[in-house]
Amino acid sequence: MGATTPRTRRSGGKAGRYVLLSLGAVAFLFPFYYMVVGSLRRTTAGDLSAAVPTGLTGGNYTAVNSAISLGRSLLNSGIMTIGVLICTLVFGVLAGYALAQLRFPGKGAVFAVLLLVQMIPFQLLTLPLYVLVVRDYGLGDNYLGMILPFAINSTAVFLFRQFFSQMPRSLFEAARIDGASELRILWRVALPMARPAVLTALLLTFIGPWNEFLWPFLVTKDADMQPLAVSLASFLSNLQGTVANPAGALLAGACVLAVPAVVLFLLFQRHFTSTDIDSGVKG
Amino acid sequence: MSVHLQSAPGRSAARGSGTSRPKWEKTPPRRDGGRSRAGALFVSPYVLFVLVVFAVPLVYTVWMSFHRFYFTAPGTDTDSPWVGLSNYRDVFTDPVVGRAFLNIAIFLIINVPLTVGLSLVLASALNSKIRGRAFFRAAFYVPYVTASVALVAVWQFLFGSDGFVNHLLGSHAPDPSWLVNSHLAMPMIAVFVTWKQLGFFVMLYLAALQNVGKELYEAASVDGAGRMRQFFSVTVPGVRPATTLVVIYAIITGANLFSEPYLLTGGGGPDHSSTSPVLLMYQKGIEQGHPDSAAALGVVLVAFVVVVSLAARKLTERGD
């Protein structure tokens, strides 16, 4: 940008900004458009025509449904995700509140562990975890086994802790003087004010188990127990021959897997601000 | 989702000092004891969780890596004799292991500069009052919240040999095609992961940009710095902590890669050209039934992550 006057420079910058952002948006959204259109076409080939919405049909959805029983897979995904959400909310709020507002021996150590755990690449532990959970505890093809490694989301605990730390201590002291138990204070005083943190934690936590592939893939051998990501992957690698329009059916399955997370994100994105993400990042 | 690295704010240390208990309070020790008991009680499920899901498996991996370990039918007792470094010898003499680590290196060389560059540019463009800001933010974030398995399905059609991109390119299309080409398989995974995760880093940089003082831009502008100059002299140093985080996060992602090489490039690409260490752990440990060498590989991988992260941190935090 050379020796232009400030005014043209600014408007030129603005136009450039829009071009840049629009190019970015196309690069991010085109695959989703392609996925939706491809899932609705009677014939889905890889060529350019697949991006044109003609000859639309819902047949691909019924096809993938008969190949991997979508309903059952969705139910499994739902049970796994809801189990994780409940555990994270209940135990995460308790731990977050204790770390923020209560004292107990070993508190500093627990906080240090909380930070450390978020840095351990989880996949590295999958093999020993697999041996423990499937072989030793006998939890293969079991919802408990699917939920266990994700049961409490450490990032959510951290988020709750940060949120409860910002609440003035005097608020809780008053309730304590009135003789309220800590559980009651948490339930009646702290939690009602923590709604934004709860929403953010729910959204952050939802994405993990809903999208997770490796762990449920290891733990579930029985097709009736597999969440959608796992059944879709097995469709991708070896069941495509069983339907008439395999590409369309696969994209239909991909849509079913993608839609809940995207819709949830779009619904809650107003509550889910960049500062929430950032709060976990800076010291 | 091991995303949120953080240094302790150190707020918890100041707890309770200076709050003298009112004299009229009848049972001070009991009440305080109750608070302490409640605290310990409230964190105990989390502590138990960390023990079961992180500490025990971590110790178990190390133990397994020094023993001969077999999968056996439940209920049968089999010896697991101590074998010293033999599993590690297996790992270090296996050429595929070397290839897998080389693949992470390729991944990082492509992923880190692309991620840092693109997300910083997009975040800077978003960091002003412009129309459609919410739309762009949402658009960039959508791949991040979507399952890899779903996105892999679309990418296979976009980049398949008879796919959308090759139809666009016509005779310029690579042969063999993107995902089955031993030179392109790993770069494709790096690009896929960059694309999928970019929205998260755009948000991260957007938050970091809020902390870069407006007066710095004004001062630079008064000194006659152009837009480019401002970007490199004010923005880039201003968001350095976020950049460190991006680099460390990329290293952890690289170390964790599994579904992309497994699904996108059909189980690790031609000649293991996109095999990742975790994929190899899966193949060695579960497909081939050698959980002990897989455990040794896991230990080596943890060491690799720690060393590379520390080195990257030193590099990004210094260099001004």
XYZ file of C-alpha atoms in Angstrom:
603
model
C 0.000 0.000 0.000
C 1.993 2.937 -1.297
C 1.691 6.700 -1.038
C -2.064 7.003 -1.049
C -3.951 9.512 1.046
C -5.198 8.216 4.376
C -8.797 8.229 3.211
C -8.394 6.033 0.160
C -6.053 3.826 2.067
C -8.706 3.216 4.658
C -11.502 2.407 2.190
C -9.123 0.295 0.151
C -8.275 -1.585 3.335
C -11.916 -2.145 4.047
C -12.654 -3.580 0.616
C -9.605 -5.796 0.933
C -10.866 -6.956 4.277
C -14.217 -7.997 2.820
C -12.586 -9.809 -0.083
C -10.313 -11.667 2.329
C -13.082 -12.585 4.756
C -15.403 -13.666 1.949
C -12.738 -15.872 0.392
C -12.222 -17.394 3.822
C -15.940 -17.954 4.327
C -16.214 -19.719 0.950
C -13.268 -21.979 1.795
C -14.856 -22.860 5.137
C -18.438 -23.276 4.013
C -18.167 -24.805 0.535
C -17.453 -28.341 1.811
C -20.599 -28.087 3.946
C -22.658 -26.929 0.985
C -21.218 -29.782 -1.078
C -22.044 -32.221 1.695
C -25.687 -31.144 1.925
C -26.279 -30.993 -1.845
C -24.468 -34.292 -2.404
C -26.551 -35.960 0.288
C -29.772 -34.958 -1.475
C -28.930 -35.864 -5.079
C -30.198 -39.022 -6.694
C -26.769 -39.650 -8.231
C -23.727 -38.279 -6.481
C -20.506 -38.388 -8.441
C -17.332 -36.542 -7.577
C -17.524 -34.246 -10.606
C -18.506 -30.595 -10.728
C -22.180 -31.378 -11.345
C -22.471 -32.736 -7.799
C -22.484 -29.160 -6.532
C -25.636 -28.369 -8.497
C -28.836 -29.107 -6.584
C -30.946 -30.985 -9.147
C -32.803 -34.283 -8.967
C -33.162 -33.994 -5.216
C -34.283 -36.938 -3.120
C -34.305 -38.117 0.474
C -33.348 -41.615 -0.689
C -29.755 -41.383 0.516
C -30.936 -40.887 4.066
C -33.112 -43.993 3.971
C -30.241 -45.898 2.329
C -27.672 -45.024 4.998
C -30.316 -45.641 7.622
C -30.865 -49.194 6.436
C -27.105 -49.847 6.206
C -26.046 -48.640 9.658
C -29.343 -48.023 11.511
C -28.982 -44.300 12.033
C -31.529 -44.161 14.847
C -29.647 -46.657 16.992
C -26.267 -44.963 16.297
C -27.697 -41.563 17.119
C -29.138 -42.948 20.346
C -25.695 -44.330 21.278
C -24.028 -41.006 20.462
C -26.695 -39.259 22.522
C -26.296 -41.530 25.560
C -22.527 -41.196 25.500
C -22.681 -37.408 25.111
C -25.384 -36.857 27.735
C -23.558 -39.108 30.191
C -20.413 -37.020 29.736
C -22.356 -33.765 30.057
C -24.073 -34.816 33.275
C -20.828 -36.012 34.892
C -18.960 -32.897 33.808
C -21.678 -30.587 35.080
C -22.215 -32.282 38.439
C -18.630 -33.152 39.348
C -17.103 -30.253 37.433
C -19.194 -27.622 39.217
C -18.395 -29.225 42.590
C -14.654 -29.287 41.876
C -14.651 -25.808 40.340
C -16.466 -24.340 43.330
C -14.159 -26.060 45.814
C -11.052 -24.863 43.967
C -12.378 -21.311 43.834
C -14.097 -20.740 47.160
C -13.236 -23.442 49.677
C -10.045 -24.460 51.379
C -8.803 -27.928 51.951
C -5.453 -29.660 52.191
C -3.847 -30.362 48.829
C -5.762 -27.657 47.012
C -2.674 -26.268 45.275
C -1.705 -29.741 44.128
C -5.171 -30.409 42.690
C -5.034 -27.146 40.770
C -1.597 -27.980 39.398
C -2.885 -31.376 38.287
C -5.864 -29.698 36.615
C -3.494 -27.629 34.482
C -1.190 -30.559 33.767
C -3.980 -32.908 32.685
C -5.000 -30.482 29.964
C -1.542 -30.778 28.450
C -1.349 -34.565 28.260
C -2.255 -35.744 24.773
C -5.170 -38.017 25.551
C -4.698 -40.425 22.639
C -1.375 -41.521 24.089
C -3.220 -43.056 26.994
C -5.777 -44.874 24.886
C -3.834 -48.120 24.688
C -3.286 -48.674 28.427
C -6.799 -47.334 29.027
C -8.102 -49.852 26.529
C -6.311 -52.648 28.364
C -7.689 -51.466 31.710
C -11.239 -50.641 30.685
C -11.935 -53.419 28.221
C -9.765 -56.255 29.565
C -9.589 -55.635 33.300
C -12.899 -53.923 34.056
C -14.821 -55.754 31.335
C -16.485 -52.585 30.047
C -16.197 -53.248 26.308
C -19.458 -52.604 24.428
C -20.752 -50.795 27.486
C -21.906 -47.198 27.837
C -19.950 -46.769 31.060
C -16.770 -47.791 29.258
C -17.499 -45.334 26.458
C -18.114 -42.458 28.888
C -15.353 -43.099 31.433
C -12.318 -41.425 29.784
C -14.303 -38.249 29.080
C -16.466 -38.285 32.212
C -15.113 -35.037 33.631
C -13.896 -32.435 31.183
C -10.910 -30.696 32.799
C -11.327 -27.622 30.626
C -14.856 -27.231 31.990
C -13.613 -27.632 35.584
C -11.100 -24.900 34.877
C -13.799 -22.675 33.400
C -16.058 -23.156 36.442
C -13.160 -22.452 38.764
C -12.358 -19.208 36.971
C -15.976 -18.154 37.025
C -16.556 -18.916 40.709
C -13.284 -17.156 41.623
C -14.650 -13.920 40.242
C -17.649 -13.963 42.571
C -17.191 -11.822 45.711
C -16.493 -13.919 48.777
C -18.767 -11.759 50.939
C -21.720 -13.201 49.041
C -20.953 -16.650 50.361
C -19.904 -15.506 53.822
C -23.387 -14.110 54.430
C -24.977 -17.446 53.622
C -22.421 -19.254 55.783
C -23.221 -17.058 58.764
C -26.858 -17.978 58.261
C -25.753 -21.578 58.660
C -26.265 -22.795 55.104
C -24.312 -25.870 54.090
C -21.731 -25.505 51.314
C -23.810 -27.654 48.985
C -26.805 -25.393 49.567
C -24.717 -22.267 48.990
C -23.406 -23.720 45.763
C -26.870 -24.699 44.589
C -28.766 -21.582 45.671
C -26.222 -18.764 45.466
C -23.319 -19.653 43.180
C -24.923 -21.763 40.464
C -27.751 -19.378 39.512
C -25.149 -16.719 38.755
C -22.955 -19.089 36.785
C -25.328 -19.647 33.891
C -22.972 -18.233 31.198
C -20.161 -20.487 32.395
C -22.491 -23.486 32.424
C -23.630 -22.772 28.856
C -20.069 -22.389 27.595
C -18.948 -25.530 29.386
C -21.894 -27.472 27.970
C -21.015 -26.417 24.452
C -17.295 -27.044 24.870
C -17.967 -30.454 26.378
C -20.612 -31.490 23.852
C -18.234 -31.302 20.895
C -15.779 -33.824 22.373
C -17.818 -36.996 22.946
C -20.200 -36.298 20.057
C -17.320 -36.129 17.569
C -14.945 -38.607 19.218
C -13.854 -41.480 17.033
C -10.836 -43.412 18.341
C -12.054 -44.327 21.810
C -15.566 -45.589 20.959
C -14.018 -47.296 17.928
C -11.767 -49.292 20.266
C -14.388 -49.988 22.911
C -17.353 -50.996 20.752
C -17.249 -54.085 18.587
C -21.014 -54.633 18.574
C -22.621 -52.511 15.807
C -25.646 -51.931 18.069
C -23.437 -50.128 20.573
C -21.508 -47.935 18.159
C -22.051 -44.181 18.146
C -22.660 -42.532 14.783
C -19.035 -41.449 14.170
C -17.909 -45.078 14.459
C -20.696 -46.604 12.350
C -20.178 -43.927 9.712
C -16.455 -44.698 9.613
C -17.149 -48.397 9.131
C -19.587 -47.469 6.367
C -16.843 -45.318 4.833
C -14.289 -48.107 4.873
C -16.267 -51.246 4.092
C -20.032 -50.990 3.708
C -20.341 -48.656 0.753
C -20.996 -51.474 -1.706
C -24.289 -52.274 -0.026
C -26.183 -49.217 -1.294
C -27.054 -47.878 -4.746
C -25.595 -44.376 -4.375
C -22.782 -44.864 -1.849
C -21.396 -41.326 -2.102
C -24.795 -39.818 -1.452
C -25.483 -42.188 1.429
C -22.126 -41.411 3.036
C -22.717 -37.676 2.754
C -26.215 -38.143 4.189
C -24.683 -39.861 7.204
C -22.095 -37.098 7.480
C -24.906 -34.522 7.525
C -26.703 -36.344 10.332
C -23.474 -36.418 12.349
C -22.584 -32.782 11.622
C -25.963 -31.097 12.050
C -26.524 -31.430 15.836
C -23.133 -29.913 16.746
C -23.410 -27.113 14.170
C -26.996 -26.229 15.152
C -26.122 -26.208 18.844
C -23.149 -23.970 18.147
C -25.192 -21.548 16.055
C -27.957 -21.408 18.685
C -25.587 -20.677 21.532
C -22.864 -18.750 19.785
C -24.120 -15.446 21.196
C -23.403 -16.762 24.676
C -20.175 -18.314 23.585
C -17.860 -15.360 23.221
C -14.224 -15.244 22.339
C -13.429 -14.076 25.848
C -14.634 -17.429 27.154
C -12.111 -19.201 24.994
C -9.498 -16.710 25.956
C -10.120 -17.095 29.676
C -8.565 -20.524 29.458
C -5.535 -19.245 27.627
C -3.834 -16.307 29.258
C -2.129 -16.205 32.586
C -9.710 -31.516 23.827
C -6.553 -30.633 25.580
C -6.620 -27.056 24.483
C -6.323 -24.772 27.394
C -2.794 -24.451 28.581
C -2.465 -21.949 31.286
C -0.167 -20.537 33.854
C -1.662 -20.328 37.310
C -3.172 -16.946 38.099
C -2.105 -17.538 41.702
C -5.285 -16.132 43.082
C -6.062 -19.109 45.256
C -3.018 -18.564 47.460
C -4.398 -15.464 49.116
C -7.475 -17.277 50.380
C -8.647 -16.610 53.919
C -5.802 -14.444 55.153
C -7.067 -11.400 56.953
C -10.644 -12.535 57.426
C -10.771 -12.616 61.201
C -13.681 -14.598 62.514
C -16.376 -12.629 64.318
C -16.235 -13.117 68.094
C -19.895 -13.985 68.427
C -19.613 -16.962 66.175
C -20.171 -19.941 68.433
C -18.477 -22.894 66.845
C -15.708 -21.545 64.689
C -13.555 -24.671 64.428
C -16.454 -26.827 63.399
C -17.634 -24.428 60.734
C -14.216 -24.006 59.267
C -13.656 -27.730 59.469
C -16.913 -28.194 57.599
C -15.691 -25.890 54.859
C -12.487 -27.805 54.547
C -14.315 -31.123 54.623
C -16.742 -29.881 51.966
C -13.822 -28.755 49.801
C -12.104 -32.122 49.984
C -15.397 -33.886 49.382
C -16.289 -31.734 46.379
C -13.008 -32.312 44.540
C -12.758 -36.008 45.347
C -14.703 -37.235 42.262
C -12.408 -35.205 40.040
C -9.290 -36.465 41.795
C -10.529 -40.022 41.463
C -11.211 -39.415 37.774
C -7.694 -38.092 37.176
C -6.218 -41.091 38.977
C -8.237 -43.636 36.988
C -8.072 -42.012 33.560
C -4.644 -40.319 33.597
C -2.314 -41.395 36.401
C -2.909 -45.155 36.386
C -2.754 -45.530 32.569
C 0.385 -43.376 32.462
C 2.176 -45.555 35.022
C 0.761 -48.669 33.367
C 2.203 -47.669 29.962
C 5.655 -47.267 31.441
C 5.335 -50.596 33.257
C 4.112 -52.380 30.102
C 6.942 -50.935 28.045
C 9.509 -52.794 30.208
C 7.688 -56.131 30.230
C 6.605 -58.747 27.739
C 2.850 -58.281 27.688
C 0.190 -60.332 25.930
C -3.534 -59.951 25.554
C -5.099 -62.951 27.201
C -8.610 -64.239 27.656
C -10.219 -62.709 30.737
C -9.546 -64.687 33.884
C -6.382 -66.416 32.726
C -3.162 -65.543 34.516
C -0.160 -65.065 32.290
C 3.297 -63.974 33.332
C 4.529 -60.649 32.115
C 8.303 -61.046 32.470
C 10.636 -58.068 32.725
C 12.423 -57.598 29.399
C 14.337 -54.383 30.013
C 14.756 -52.244 26.953
C 13.796 -54.904 24.433
C 10.501 -53.205 23.521
C 12.338 -49.946 23.047
C 14.828 -51.711 20.789
C 11.880 -52.895 18.678
C 10.624 -49.344 18.438
C 13.935 -47.783 17.486
C 14.831 -50.423 14.890
C 11.442 -50.279 13.155
C 11.799 -48.063 10.053
C 8.055 -47.384 10.062
C 8.424 -45.694 13.469
C 11.014 -43.352 11.994
C 8.693 -42.670 9.091
C 5.824 -41.885 11.501
C 7.933 -39.321 13.345
C 9.109 -37.857 10.041
C 5.415 -37.563 9.157
C 4.763 -35.500 12.293
C 7.667 -33.279 11.276
C 6.116 -32.795 7.810
C 2.790 -32.132 9.486
C 4.277 -29.449 11.740
C 6.300 -27.786 8.968
C 3.102 -27.298 6.965
C 0.542 -26.878 9.712
C 2.283 -24.356 11.986
C 3.128 -21.589 9.471
C -0.214 -22.018 7.680
C -2.171 -21.867 10.914
C -0.292 -18.917 12.366
C -0.346 -16.943 9.101
C -3.944 -17.566 8.037
C -5.555 -17.258 11.448
C -3.654 -14.073 12.296
C -4.569 -12.461 8.961
C -8.233 -13.487 9.254
C -8.400 -12.383 12.889
C -6.893 -8.985 12.043
C -9.432 -8.565 9.244
C -12.225 -9.459 11.659
C -10.918 -7.187 14.398
C -12.847 -4.060 13.473
C -16.410 -2.889 13.142
C -17.456 -4.481 9.891
C -20.756 -5.709 8.573
C -21.390 -9.409 8.879
C -18.815 -9.923 11.604
C -20.974 -12.503 13.397
C -21.524 -14.387 10.146
C -17.804 -14.598 9.346
C -16.954 -15.675 12.884
C -19.546 -18.418 12.733
C -18.422 -19.517 9.257
C -14.805 -19.892 10.376
C -15.813 -21.814 13.476
C -18.168 -24.337 11.897
C -15.517 -26.893 10.789
C -14.022 -26.817 14.278
C -17.249 -28.010 15.906
C -17.895 -30.670 13.256
C -16.778 -34.281 13.605
C -13.624 -35.274 11.708
C -15.398 -38.371 10.453
C -18.077 -36.263 8.723
C -15.542 -33.869 7.225
C -13.274 -36.666 6.053
C -16.219 -38.017 4.046
C -16.572 -34.694 2.206
C -12.839 -34.303 1.617
C -12.693 -37.729 0.049
C -15.140 -36.487 -2.576
C -13.427 -33.186 -3.013
C -9.945 -34.668 -3.383
C -10.674 -38.181 -4.665
C -9.091 -39.231 -7.971
C -12.401 -38.559 -9.735
C -13.267 -35.736 -7.381
C -14.321 -32.134 -7.538
C -10.843 -30.598 -7.315
C -9.380 -32.827 -10.005
C -12.264 -31.977 -12.317
C -11.490 -28.312 -11.748
C -7.780 -28.830 -12.389
C -8.279 -30.998 -15.469
C -4.904 -32.103 -16.802
C -3.081 -30.328 -13.969
C -4.442 -32.809 -11.444
C -1.703 -34.752 -9.644
C -1.169 -38.358 -10.600
C -1.541 -40.452 -8.449
C -4.252 -38.317 -6.908
C -3.983 -36.338 -3.672
C -4.918 -38.881 -1.053
C -3.181 -41.908 -2.587
C 0.031 -40.106 -3.563
C 2.955 -40.896 -1.289
C 4.301 -37.339 -1.565
C 0.945 -35.641 -1.064
C -0.817 -37.831 1.520
C 0.806 -36.268 4.583
C 0.644 -32.667 3.295
C -3.070 -33.262 2.587
C -3.595 -34.314 6.206
C -1.734 -31.219 7.386
C -3.924 -29.007 5.191
C -7.101 -30.784 6.298
C -6.260 -30.339 9.994
C -5.270 -26.694 9.423
C -8.594 -26.045 7.731
C -10.589 -27.865 10.407
C -8.924 -26.170 13.384
C -8.366 -22.699 11.949
C -11.565 -21.216 13.380
C -10.420 -21.972 16.902
C -7.185 -20.052 16.350
C -8.964 -17.174 14.637
C -11.004 -16.804 17.850
C -7.878 -17.121 19.960
C -6.061 -14.404 18.016
C -9.188 -12.261 17.992
C -9.192 -12.348 21.789
C -5.445 -11.689 21.892
C -5.809 -8.702 19.559
C -8.124 -7.016 22.069
C -5.105 -6.739 24.343
C -2.884 -4.976 21.822
C -3.112 -1.296 22.723
C -4.771 0.980 20.165
C -2.220 3.694 21.007
C 0.547 1.482 19.609
C -1.141 1.550 16.209
C -1.664 5.288 16.460
C 1.966 5.858 17.388
C 3.102 3.676 14.488
C 0.758 5.522 12.159
C 2.144 8.895 13.281
C 5.628 7.578 12.609
C 4.492 6.902 9.050
C 4.210 3.122 9.239
C 1.987 1.630 6.547
C -0.562 -1.088 7.118
C 1.933 -3.874 6.398
C 4.546 -2.346 8.625
C 2.002 -1.964 11.454
C 0.985 -5.593 11.079
C 4.555 -6.840 11.425
C 5.796 -4.330 14.022
C 2.737 -4.058 16.277
C 0.321 -6.934 15.709
C 2.750 -9.846 15.395
C 4.772 -9.104 18.568
C 1.562 -8.127 20.384
C 0.040 -11.583 20.036
C 3.199 -13.581 20.710
C 1.799 -15.498 23.729
C -1.081 -16.701 21.564
C 1.410 -17.790 18.902
C 3.299 -19.855 21.448
C 0.022 -21.533 22.290
C -0.747 -22.234 18.635
C 2.627 -23.914 18.193
C 2.292 -26.072 21.289
C -1.252 -26.969 20.353
C -0.092 -27.967 16.859
C 2.541 -30.251 18.365
C -0.051 -31.929 20.585
C -2.416 -32.305 17.611
C 0.377 -33.830 15.558
C 1.172 -36.264 18.339
C -2.517 -37.189 18.599
C -3.258 -37.696 14.898
C -5.278 -40.813 14.308
C -8.619 -40.480 12.543
C -7.261 -38.398 9.661
C -4.539 -40.828 8.506
C -6.762 -43.793 9.333
C -9.798 -42.577 7.398
C -8.677 -39.866 4.976
C -5.697 -41.726 3.548
C -6.944 -45.270 4.024
C -4.998 -46.533 7.049
C -1.788 -44.539 6.690
C -1.323 -43.825 2.993
C 0.855 -45.664 0.460
C 4.101 -47.010 2.032
C 3.202 -45.552 5.434
C 3.600 -42.100 3.950
C 0.937 -40.696 6.281
C 1.199 -43.138 9.196
C 1.133 -41.339 12.533
C 2.602 -42.626 15.814
C -0.840 -43.095 17.365
C -2.044 -44.989 14.297
C 1.063 -47.135 14.621
C 0.303 -47.714 18.309
C -3.133 -48.912 17.296
C -1.731 -51.200 14.587
C 1.064 -52.625 16.745
C -0.954 -52.856 19.937
C -4.357 -54.026 18.826
C -4.176 -55.272 15.243
C -0.870 -57.109 15.654
C -1.231 -57.877 19.362
C 1.975 -56.302 20.676
C 0.697 -53.899 23.330
C 4.151 -53.876 24.954
C 5.970 -52.374 21.948
C 3.020 -50.053 21.450
C 3.451 -48.885 25.047
C 7.159 -48.260 24.466
C 6.228 -46.237 21.385
C 3.790 -44.265 23.541
C 6.516 -43.441 26.071
C 8.849 -42.304 23.274
C 6.042 -40.171 21.882
C 5.394 -38.483 25.243
C 9.115 -37.682 25.531
C 9.036 -36.309 21.983
C 6.052 -34.070 22.754
C 7.638 -32.693 25.916
C 11.013 -31.964 24.285
C 9.588 -30.398 21.122
C 7.063 -28.315 23.087
C 9.764 -26.927 25.361
C 12.016 -26.148 22.402
C 9.168 -24.475 20.511
C 8.298 -22.419 23.542
C 11.877 -21.198 23.892
C 11.973 -20.278 20.213
C 8.677 -18.404 19.980
C 9.129 -16.549 23.259
C 12.597 -15.308 22.471
C 13.309 -14.010 18.953
C 12.428 -10.313 18.929
